[in-house]
PDB file of C-alpha atoms and ligand atoms in Angstrom:
ATOM      1  CA  UNK A   1      20.533 -10.242  12.584  1.00 41.00           C
ATOM      2  CA  UNK A   2      19.341 -13.565  13.584  1.00 43.00           C
ATOM      3  CA  UNK A   3      18.062 -16.249  11.172  1.00 52.00           C
ATOM      4  CA  UNK A   4      15.088 -17.104  13.197  1.00 60.00           C
ATOM      5  CA  UNK A   5      13.346 -13.377  13.117  1.00 85.00           C
ATOM      6  CA  UNK A   6      10.491 -13.028  10.881  1.00 94.00           C
ATOM      7  CA  UNK A   7      10.909 -10.581   7.675  1.00 96.00           C
ATOM      8  CA  UNK A   8       8.335  -8.423   6.085  1.00 98.00           C
ATOM      9  CA  UNK A   9       8.698  -8.205   2.503  1.00 98.00           C
ATOM     10  CA  UNK A  10       6.469  -6.468   0.154  1.00 98.00           C
ATOM     11  CA  UNK A  11       6.245  -6.108  -3.585  1.00 98.00           C
ATOM     12  CA  UNK A  12       4.939  -2.806  -5.112  1.00 98.00           C
ATOM     13  CA  UNK A  13       4.312  -1.100  -8.297  1.00 97.00           C
ATOM     14  CA  UNK A  14       1.881  -0.093 -10.701  1.00 95.00           C
ATOM     15  CA  UNK A  15       0.049  -2.229 -13.120  1.00 91.00           C
ATOM     16  CA  UNK A  16       1.773  -4.870 -14.745  1.00 91.00           C
ATOM     17  CA  UNK A  17       4.912  -4.424 -13.333  1.00 92.00           C
ATOM     18  CA  UNK A  18       5.866  -7.774 -12.827  1.00 92.00           C
ATOM     19  CA  UNK A  19       5.601  -8.682  -8.886  1.00 94.00           C
ATOM     20  CA  UNK A  20       3.128 -11.499  -8.927  1.00 93.00           C
ATOM     21  CA  UNK A  21       5.398 -13.542 -11.593  1.00 95.00           C
ATOM     22  CA  UNK A  22       8.145 -13.022  -8.847  1.00 97.00           C
ATOM     23  CA  UNK A  23       6.791 -13.674  -5.521  1.00 98.00           C
ATOM     24  CA  UNK A  24       6.321 -17.742  -5.631  1.00 98.00           C
ATOM     25  CA  UNK A  25      10.043 -17.353  -7.369  1.00 98.00           C
ATOM     26  CA  UNK A  26      11.472 -16.047  -4.444  1.00 98.00           C
ATOM     27  CA  UNK A  27       9.141 -17.946  -2.079  1.00 98.00           C
ATOM     28  CA  UNK A  28      10.421 -21.377  -3.468  1.00 98.00           C
ATOM     29  CA  UNK A  29      14.237 -20.113  -3.267  1.00 98.00           C
ATOM     30  CA  UNK A  30      13.849 -19.041   0.493  1.00 97.00           C
ATOM     31  CA  UNK A  31      12.024 -22.396   1.481  1.00 97.00           C
ATOM     32  CA  UNK A  32      14.655 -24.510  -0.181  1.00 97.00           C
ATOM     33  CA  UNK A  33      16.926 -22.471   2.633  1.00 95.00           C
ATOM     34  CA  UNK A  34      14.891 -23.876   5.553  1.00 95.00           C
ATOM     35  CA  UNK A  35      12.548 -20.633   5.862  1.00 96.00           C
ATOM     36  CA  UNK A  36       9.328 -20.701   6.350  1.00 97.00           C
ATOM     37  CA  UNK A  37       7.414 -18.457   4.243  1.00 98.00           C
ATOM     38  CA  UNK A  38       3.833 -17.108   3.889  1.00 98.00           C
ATOM     39  CA  UNK A  39       2.797 -15.224   0.757  1.00 98.00           C
ATOM     40  CA  UNK A  40      -0.301 -13.400   0.782  1.00 98.00           C
ATOM     41  CA  UNK A  41      -1.746 -10.159  -0.822  1.00 98.00           C
ATOM     42  CA  UNK A  42      -3.351  -6.778  -0.243  1.00 98.00           C
ATOM     43  CA  UNK A  43      -6.260  -5.673  -0.657  1.00 98.00           C
ATOM     44  CA  UNK A  44      -7.142  -9.038   0.669  1.00 98.00           C
ATOM     45  CA  UNK A  45      -5.027 -12.247   2.537  1.00 98.00           C
ATOM     46  CA  UNK A  46      -8.381 -13.081   5.122  1.00 98.00           C
ATOM     47  CA  UNK A  47     -11.582 -14.270   4.215  1.00 98.00           C
ATOM     48  CA  UNK A  48     -12.784 -10.738   5.097  1.00 98.00           C
ATOM     49  CA  UNK A  49     -10.162  -8.975   3.548  1.00 98.00           C
ATOM     50  CA  UNK A  50     -11.224 -10.738   0.080  1.00 98.00           C
ATOM     51  CA  UNK A  51     -14.917  -9.685   0.350  1.00 98.00           C
ATOM     52  CA  UNK A  52     -13.708  -6.415   0.914  1.00 98.00           C
ATOM     53  CA  UNK A  53     -11.211  -6.417  -2.258  1.00 98.00           C
ATOM     54  CA  UNK A  54     -13.822  -7.517  -4.142  1.00 98.00           C
ATOM     55  CA  UNK A  55     -15.850  -4.705  -2.918  1.00 98.00           C
ATOM     56  CA  UNK A  56     -12.714  -2.274  -4.074  1.00 98.00           C
ATOM     57  CA  UNK A  57     -12.086  -3.872  -7.526  1.00 97.00           C
ATOM     58  CA  UNK A  58     -15.711  -3.982  -8.653  1.00 96.00           C
ATOM     59  CA  UNK A  59     -17.957  -1.045  -6.870  1.00 97.00           C
ATOM     60  CA  UNK A  60     -17.431   2.500  -7.590  1.00 96.00           C
ATOM     61  CA  UNK A  61     -16.718   4.706  -4.217  1.00 98.00           C
ATOM     62  CA  UNK A  62     -15.249   7.967  -3.323  1.00 98.00           C
ATOM     63  CA  UNK A  63     -11.770   8.040  -2.659  1.00 98.00           C
ATOM     64  CA  UNK A  64     -12.150   8.249   1.127  1.00 98.00           C
ATOM     65  CA  UNK A  65     -14.488   5.015   1.069  1.00 98.00           C
ATOM     66  CA  UNK A  66     -11.759   3.784  -0.854  1.00 98.00           C
ATOM     67  CA  UNK A  67      -8.985   4.500   1.576  1.00 98.00           C
ATOM     68  CA  UNK A  68     -11.041   3.538   4.689  1.00 98.00           C
ATOM     69  CA  UNK A  69     -11.898   0.221   2.976  1.00 98.00           C
ATOM     70  CA  UNK A  70      -7.738  -0.280   2.120  1.00 98.00           C
ATOM     71  CA  UNK A  71      -7.128   0.010   5.940  1.00 98.00           C
ATOM     72  CA  UNK A  72     -10.595  -1.915   6.973  1.00 98.00           C
ATOM     73  CA  UNK A  73      -8.772  -5.002   4.934  1.00 98.00           C
ATOM     74  CA  UNK A  74      -5.333  -4.272   6.455  1.00 98.00           C
ATOM     75  CA  UNK A  75      -6.170  -4.149   9.660  1.00 98.00           C
ATOM     76  CA  UNK A  76      -7.670  -7.744   9.614  1.00 98.00           C
ATOM     77  CA  UNK A  77      -4.800  -9.195   7.217  1.00 98.00           C
ATOM     78  CA  UNK A  78      -2.338  -7.709   9.936  1.00 98.00           C
ATOM     79  CA  UNK A  79      -4.094  -9.164  13.143  1.00 98.00           C
ATOM     80  CA  UNK A  80      -4.932 -12.662  11.686  1.00 98.00           C
ATOM     81  CA  UNK A  81      -1.896 -13.512   9.254  1.00 98.00           C
ATOM     82  CA  UNK A  82       0.733 -11.376   9.068  1.00 98.00           C
ATOM     83  CA  UNK A  83       1.816 -10.516  12.647  1.00 98.00           C
ATOM     84  CA  UNK A  84       1.120 -14.290  13.928  1.00 98.00           C
ATOM     85  CA  UNK A  85       3.268 -15.456  10.874  1.00 98.00           C
ATOM     86  CA  UNK A  86       6.033 -12.971  11.964  1.00 98.00           C
ATOM     87  CA  UNK A  87       5.825 -14.193  15.795  1.00 97.00           C
ATOM     88  CA  UNK A  88       6.342 -17.777  14.430  1.00 97.00           C
ATOM     89  CA  UNK A  89       9.475 -16.374  12.714  1.00 97.00           C
ATOM     90  CA  UNK A  90       8.065 -17.009   9.302  1.00 98.00           C
ATOM     91  CA  UNK A  91       8.893 -14.682   6.478  1.00 98.00           C
ATOM     92  CA  UNK A  92       5.924 -12.413   4.914  1.00 98.00           C
ATOM     93  CA  UNK A  93       6.018 -11.860   1.250  1.00 98.00           C
ATOM     94  CA  UNK A  94       3.064  -9.436   0.415  1.00 98.00           C
ATOM     95  CA  UNK A  95       1.811  -8.621  -2.752  1.00 98.00           C
ATOM     96  CA  UNK A  96       1.589  -4.518  -1.859  1.00 98.00           C
ATOM     97  CA  UNK A  97       0.713  -3.220   1.818  1.00 98.00           C
ATOM     98  CA  UNK A  98       0.623   0.383   3.001  1.00 98.00           C
ATOM     99  CA  UNK A  99       3.030   1.971   0.740  1.00 98.00           C
ATOM    100  CA  UNK A 100       0.404   1.307  -2.377  1.00 98.00           C
ATOM    101  CA  UNK A 101      -1.829   3.666  -0.423  1.00 98.00           C
ATOM    102  CA  UNK A 102       0.341   6.550  -0.521  1.00 98.00           C
ATOM    103  CA  UNK A 103       0.837   5.901  -4.137  1.00 98.00           C
ATOM    104  CA  UNK A 104      -2.589   5.042  -5.011  1.00 98.00           C
ATOM    105  CA  UNK A 105      -4.932   6.844  -2.765  1.00 98.00           C
ATOM    106  CA  UNK A 106      -2.698   9.981  -1.748  1.00 98.00           C
ATOM    107  CA  UNK A 107      -0.605  10.451  -5.028  1.00 98.00           C
ATOM    108  CA  UNK A 108      -3.352   8.767  -7.352  1.00 98.00           C
ATOM    109  CA  UNK A 109      -6.530  10.370  -5.804  1.00 98.00           C
ATOM    110  CA  UNK A 110      -4.884  13.361  -3.984  1.00 98.00           C
ATOM    111  CA  UNK A 111      -5.929  12.282  -0.304  1.00 98.00           C
ATOM    112  CA  UNK A 112      -3.677  14.568   1.827  1.00 98.00           C
ATOM    113  CA  UNK A 113      -1.113  11.897   3.034  1.00 97.00           C
ATOM    114  CA  UNK A 114      -1.388  12.672   6.628  1.00 98.00           C
ATOM    115  CA  UNK A 115      -4.406  10.751   7.051  1.00 98.00           C
ATOM    116  CA  UNK A 116      -2.767   7.630   5.738  1.00 98.00           C
ATOM    117  CA  UNK A 117       0.138   8.902   8.106  1.00 98.00           C
ATOM    118  CA  UNK A 118      -2.368   8.766  10.907  1.00 98.00           C
ATOM    119  CA  UNK A 119      -4.163   5.418  10.087  1.00 98.00           C
ATOM    120  CA  UNK A 120      -0.438   3.716   9.319  1.00 98.00           C
ATOM    121  CA  UNK A 121       0.578   4.672  12.720  1.00 98.00           C
ATOM    122  CA  UNK A 122      -2.977   3.665  14.702  1.00 98.00           C
ATOM    123  CA  UNK A 123      -3.900   0.609  12.667  1.00 98.00           C
ATOM    124  CA  UNK A 124       0.307  -0.694  12.300  1.00 98.00           C
ATOM    125  CA  UNK A 125       1.998   0.789  15.207  1.00 97.00           C
ATOM    126  CA  UNK A 126       5.646  -0.639  14.940  1.00 95.00           C
ATOM    127  CA  UNK A 127       4.948  -2.637  12.057  1.00 98.00           C
ATOM    128  CA  UNK A 128       6.688  -1.606   9.035  1.00 97.00           C
ATOM    129  CA  UNK A 129       8.099  -3.782   5.945  1.00 98.00           C
ATOM    130  CA  UNK A 130      11.942  -4.531   6.291  1.00 96.00           C
ATOM    131  CA  UNK A 131      12.106  -4.496   2.786  1.00 96.00           C
ATOM    132  CA  UNK A 132      10.025  -2.955  -0.240  1.00 98.00           C
ATOM    133  CA  UNK A 133      10.696  -4.210  -3.608  1.00 98.00           C
ATOM    134  CA  UNK A 134       9.568  -1.341  -6.065  1.00 98.00           C
ATOM    135  CA  UNK A 135       8.704  -2.791  -9.446  1.00 98.00           C
ATOM    136  CA  UNK A 136       9.501   0.518 -11.376  1.00 97.00           C
ATOM    137  CA  UNK A 137       8.137   0.422 -15.349  1.00 96.00           C
ATOM    138  CA  UNK A 138       6.784   2.613 -17.857  1.00 96.00           C
ATOM    139  CA  UNK A 139       3.301   2.712 -16.994  1.00 96.00           C
ATOM    140  CA  UNK A 140       2.395   2.573 -20.841  1.00 95.00           C
ATOM    141  CA  UNK A 141       3.802  -0.697 -21.070  1.00 94.00           C
ATOM    142  CA  UNK A 142       2.842  -2.173 -17.638  1.00 94.00           C
ATOM    143  CA  UNK A 143      -0.710  -1.465 -18.761  1.00 91.00           C
ATOM    144  CA  UNK A 144       0.368  -3.051 -21.957  1.00 90.00           C
ATOM    145  CA  UNK A 145       1.032  -6.251 -20.129  1.00 89.00           C
ATOM    146  CA  UNK A 146      -1.998  -6.144 -17.606  1.00 88.00           C
ATOM    147  CA  UNK A 147      -4.003  -5.789 -20.494  1.00 86.00           C
ATOM    148  CA  UNK A 148      -3.041  -9.204 -21.900  1.00 87.00           C
ATOM    149  CA  UNK A 149      -3.396 -11.090 -18.699  1.00 82.00           C
ATOM    150  CA  UNK A 150      -6.992 -10.630 -18.166  1.00 78.00           C
ATOM    151  CA  UNK A 151     -10.318  -8.122 -18.090  1.00 84.00           C
ATOM    152  CA  UNK A 152      -9.423  -5.318 -16.301  1.00 87.00           C
ATOM    153  CA  UNK A 153     -10.379  -3.860 -12.707  1.00 90.00           C
ATOM    154  CA  UNK A 154     -11.941  -0.796 -11.418  1.00 93.00           C
ATOM    155  CA  UNK A 155      -7.971   0.287 -11.059  1.00 91.00           C
ATOM    156  CA  UNK A 156      -6.685  -1.162 -14.292  1.00 89.00           C
ATOM    157  CA  UNK A 157      -9.310   0.702 -15.677  1.00 88.00           C
ATOM    158  CA  UNK A 158      -8.127   4.068 -14.719  1.00 91.00           C
ATOM    159  CA  UNK A 159      -6.458   6.400 -17.385  1.00 91.00           C
ATOM    160  CA  UNK A 160      -2.588   6.656 -18.014  1.00 94.00           C
ATOM    161  CA  UNK A 161      -2.269  10.106 -16.046  1.00 97.00           C
ATOM    162  CA  UNK A 162      -3.764   8.355 -12.999  1.00 97.00           C
ATOM    163  CA  UNK A 163      -0.730   5.901 -12.875  1.00 97.00           C
ATOM    164  CA  UNK A 164       1.764   8.417 -13.737  1.00 97.00           C
ATOM    165  CA  UNK A 165       0.784  10.171 -10.390  1.00 98.00           C
ATOM    166  CA  UNK A 166       1.027   6.371  -8.660  1.00 98.00           C
ATOM    167  CA  UNK A 167       4.121   5.987  -9.917  1.00 98.00           C
ATOM    168  CA  UNK A 168       5.424   9.708  -8.806  1.00 98.00           C
ATOM    169  CA  UNK A 169       4.032   8.807  -5.301  1.00 98.00           C
ATOM    170  CA  UNK A 170       6.292   5.430  -5.138  1.00 98.00           C
ATOM    171  CA  UNK A 171       9.352   7.742  -6.391  1.00 98.00           C
ATOM    172  CA  UNK A 172       8.636  10.003  -3.617  1.00 98.00           C
ATOM    173  CA  UNK A 173       8.285   7.411  -0.882  1.00 98.00           C
ATOM    174  CA  UNK A 174      11.303   5.324  -2.478  1.00 98.00           C
ATOM    175  CA  UNK A 175      13.486   8.929  -1.815  1.00 98.00           C
ATOM    176  CA  UNK A 176      11.535   9.235   1.607  1.00 97.00           C
ATOM    177  CA  UNK A 177      12.655   5.891   2.817  1.00 96.00           C
ATOM    178  CA  UNK A 178      15.896   4.525   1.279  1.00 95.00           C
ATOM    179  CA  UNK A 179      16.781   1.902   3.910  1.00 94.00           C
ATOM    180  CA  UNK A 180      13.505   0.246   3.080  1.00 96.00           C
ATOM    181  CA  UNK A 181      12.736   0.486  -0.471  1.00 97.00           C
ATOM    182  CA  UNK A 182      14.850  -1.233  -3.510  1.00 96.00           C
ATOM    183  CA  UNK A 183      14.116  -0.021  -6.852  1.00 96.00           C
ATOM    184  CA  UNK A 184      13.731  -3.033  -9.336  1.00 96.00           C
ATOM    185  CA  UNK A 185      13.856  -2.031 -12.926  1.00 95.00           C
ATOM    186  CA  UNK A 186      10.948  -4.068 -13.900  1.00 95.00           C
ATOM    187  CA  UNK A 187      11.789  -3.434 -17.460  1.00 94.00           C
ATOM    188  CA  UNK A 188      14.559  -6.232 -17.300  1.00 95.00           C
ATOM    189  CA  UNK A 189      14.095 -10.090 -17.732  1.00 95.00           C
ATOM    190  CA  UNK A 190      12.447 -12.054 -15.047  1.00 95.00           C
ATOM    191  CA  UNK A 191      15.770 -13.869 -14.179  1.00 97.00           C
ATOM    192  CA  UNK A 192      17.680 -10.388 -13.770  1.00 96.00           C
ATOM    193  CA  UNK A 193      14.642  -9.289 -11.759  1.00 97.00           C
ATOM    194  CA  UNK A 194      15.036 -13.006  -9.378  1.00 97.00           C
ATOM    195  CA  UNK A 195      18.803 -12.219  -9.190  1.00 96.00           C
ATOM    196  CA  UNK A 196      18.608  -8.587  -8.058  1.00 95.00           C
ATOM    197  CA  UNK A 197      15.575  -9.540  -5.482  1.00 97.00           C
ATOM    198  CA  UNK A 198      17.836 -12.388  -4.209  1.00 97.00           C
ATOM    199  CA  UNK A 199      21.050 -10.046  -3.608  1.00 95.00           C
ATOM    200  CA  UNK A 200      19.090  -7.755  -1.735  1.00 93.00           C
ATOM    201  CA  UNK A 201      17.671 -10.341   0.361  1.00 95.00           C
ATOM    202  CA  UNK A 202      21.195 -11.729   1.116  1.00 92.00           C
ATOM    203  CA  UNK A 203      21.811  -9.592   4.071  1.00 84.00           C
ATOM    204  CA  UNK A 204      18.862 -11.051   5.861  1.00 82.00           C
ATOM    205  CA  UNK A 205      20.516 -14.702   5.376  1.00 87.00           C
TER     206      UNK A 205
HETATM  207  P1  LIG B   1      -3.268  -5.591  -7.229  1.00 57.84           P
HETATM  208  O1  LIG B   1      -4.240  -6.203  -8.546  1.00 57.84           O
HETATM  209  O2  LIG B   1      -2.160  -5.553  -7.528  1.00 57.84           O
HETATM  210  O3  LIG B   1      -3.411  -7.078  -6.530  1.00 57.84           O
HETATM  211  O4  LIG B   1      -3.890  -4.638  -6.479  1.00 57.84           O
HETATM  212  C1  LIG B   1      -5.264  -4.344  -6.586  1.00 57.84           C
HETATM  213  C2  LIG B   1      -5.503  -3.033  -6.743  1.00 57.84           C
HETATM  214  O5  LIG B   1      -5.653  -2.297  -5.446  1.00 57.84           O
HETATM  215  C3  LIG B   1      -4.048  -2.292  -7.576  1.00 57.84           C
HETATM  216  O6  LIG B   1      -4.834  -1.507  -8.562  1.00 57.84           O
HETATM  217  C4  LIG B   1      -3.681  -1.261  -6.586  1.00 57.84           C
HETATM  218  C5  LIG B   1      -4.988  -0.942  -5.778  1.00 57.84           C
HETATM  219  N1  LIG B   1      -4.637  -0.676  -4.232  1.00 57.84           N
HETATM  220  C6  LIG B   1      -4.560   0.577  -3.650  1.00 57.84           C
HETATM  221  O7  LIG B   1      -5.303   1.279  -4.526  1.00 57.84           O
HETATM  222  N2  LIG B   1      -4.602   0.894  -2.551  1.00 57.84           N
HETATM  223  C7  LIG B   1      -3.731  -0.063  -1.611  1.00 57.84           C
HETATM  224  O8  LIG B   1      -3.523   0.017  -0.805  1.00 57.84           O
HETATM  225  C8  LIG B   1      -3.639  -1.724  -1.986  1.00 57.84           C
HETATM  226  C9  LIG B   1      -3.136  -2.320  -1.210  1.00 57.84           C
HETATM  227  C10 LIG B   1      -4.004  -1.586  -3.439  1.00 57.84           C
END
């Protein structure tokens, strides 16, 4: 693969898995190699999408509304940030993407995944992550970490059973998309996790 092709790399996992710690480290490592890197997140990444994020994290709503707002935020993000960056040949490191919708809104909230598959294909077309690093951690350990960090948002306030379903949702996707998913043992040290990610990314360099 050519070096000047943009790459779309996403980071997933249940709360407190440590993905947000790794993204800046990987960004610096790639930048040191002369790669232009854009770091971003979902829901969010544009002014409008960040406003939608605020609604999603604070307002009570039904599961279907939540799903549609996730995709509304995503569509703006794709058109304004992700596609232009990939077209320039930049790498995009994104904290969560559509795989989170399968895990949270389908596995977690029991929305039929056919609706998500339809939205994914309609709104994304060919756009799919080259790699998804799935930070897997025991749900209780992740929640304990998240609680230490800051006040909990609407999602983080869910019950353990919800996150167990989300975790199973990620496991199912990882099984279905073996070429895309790289499972990371998020209980390892920060340095060990960084090494695993760097090793997996070597094939694009
Ligand atoms: P964050 O705290 O990792 O930035 O994500 C905010 C929350 O949004 C997190 O609890 C997971 C949730 N989420 C979904 O439920 N579906 C999605 O599609 C995305 C991108 C995030």
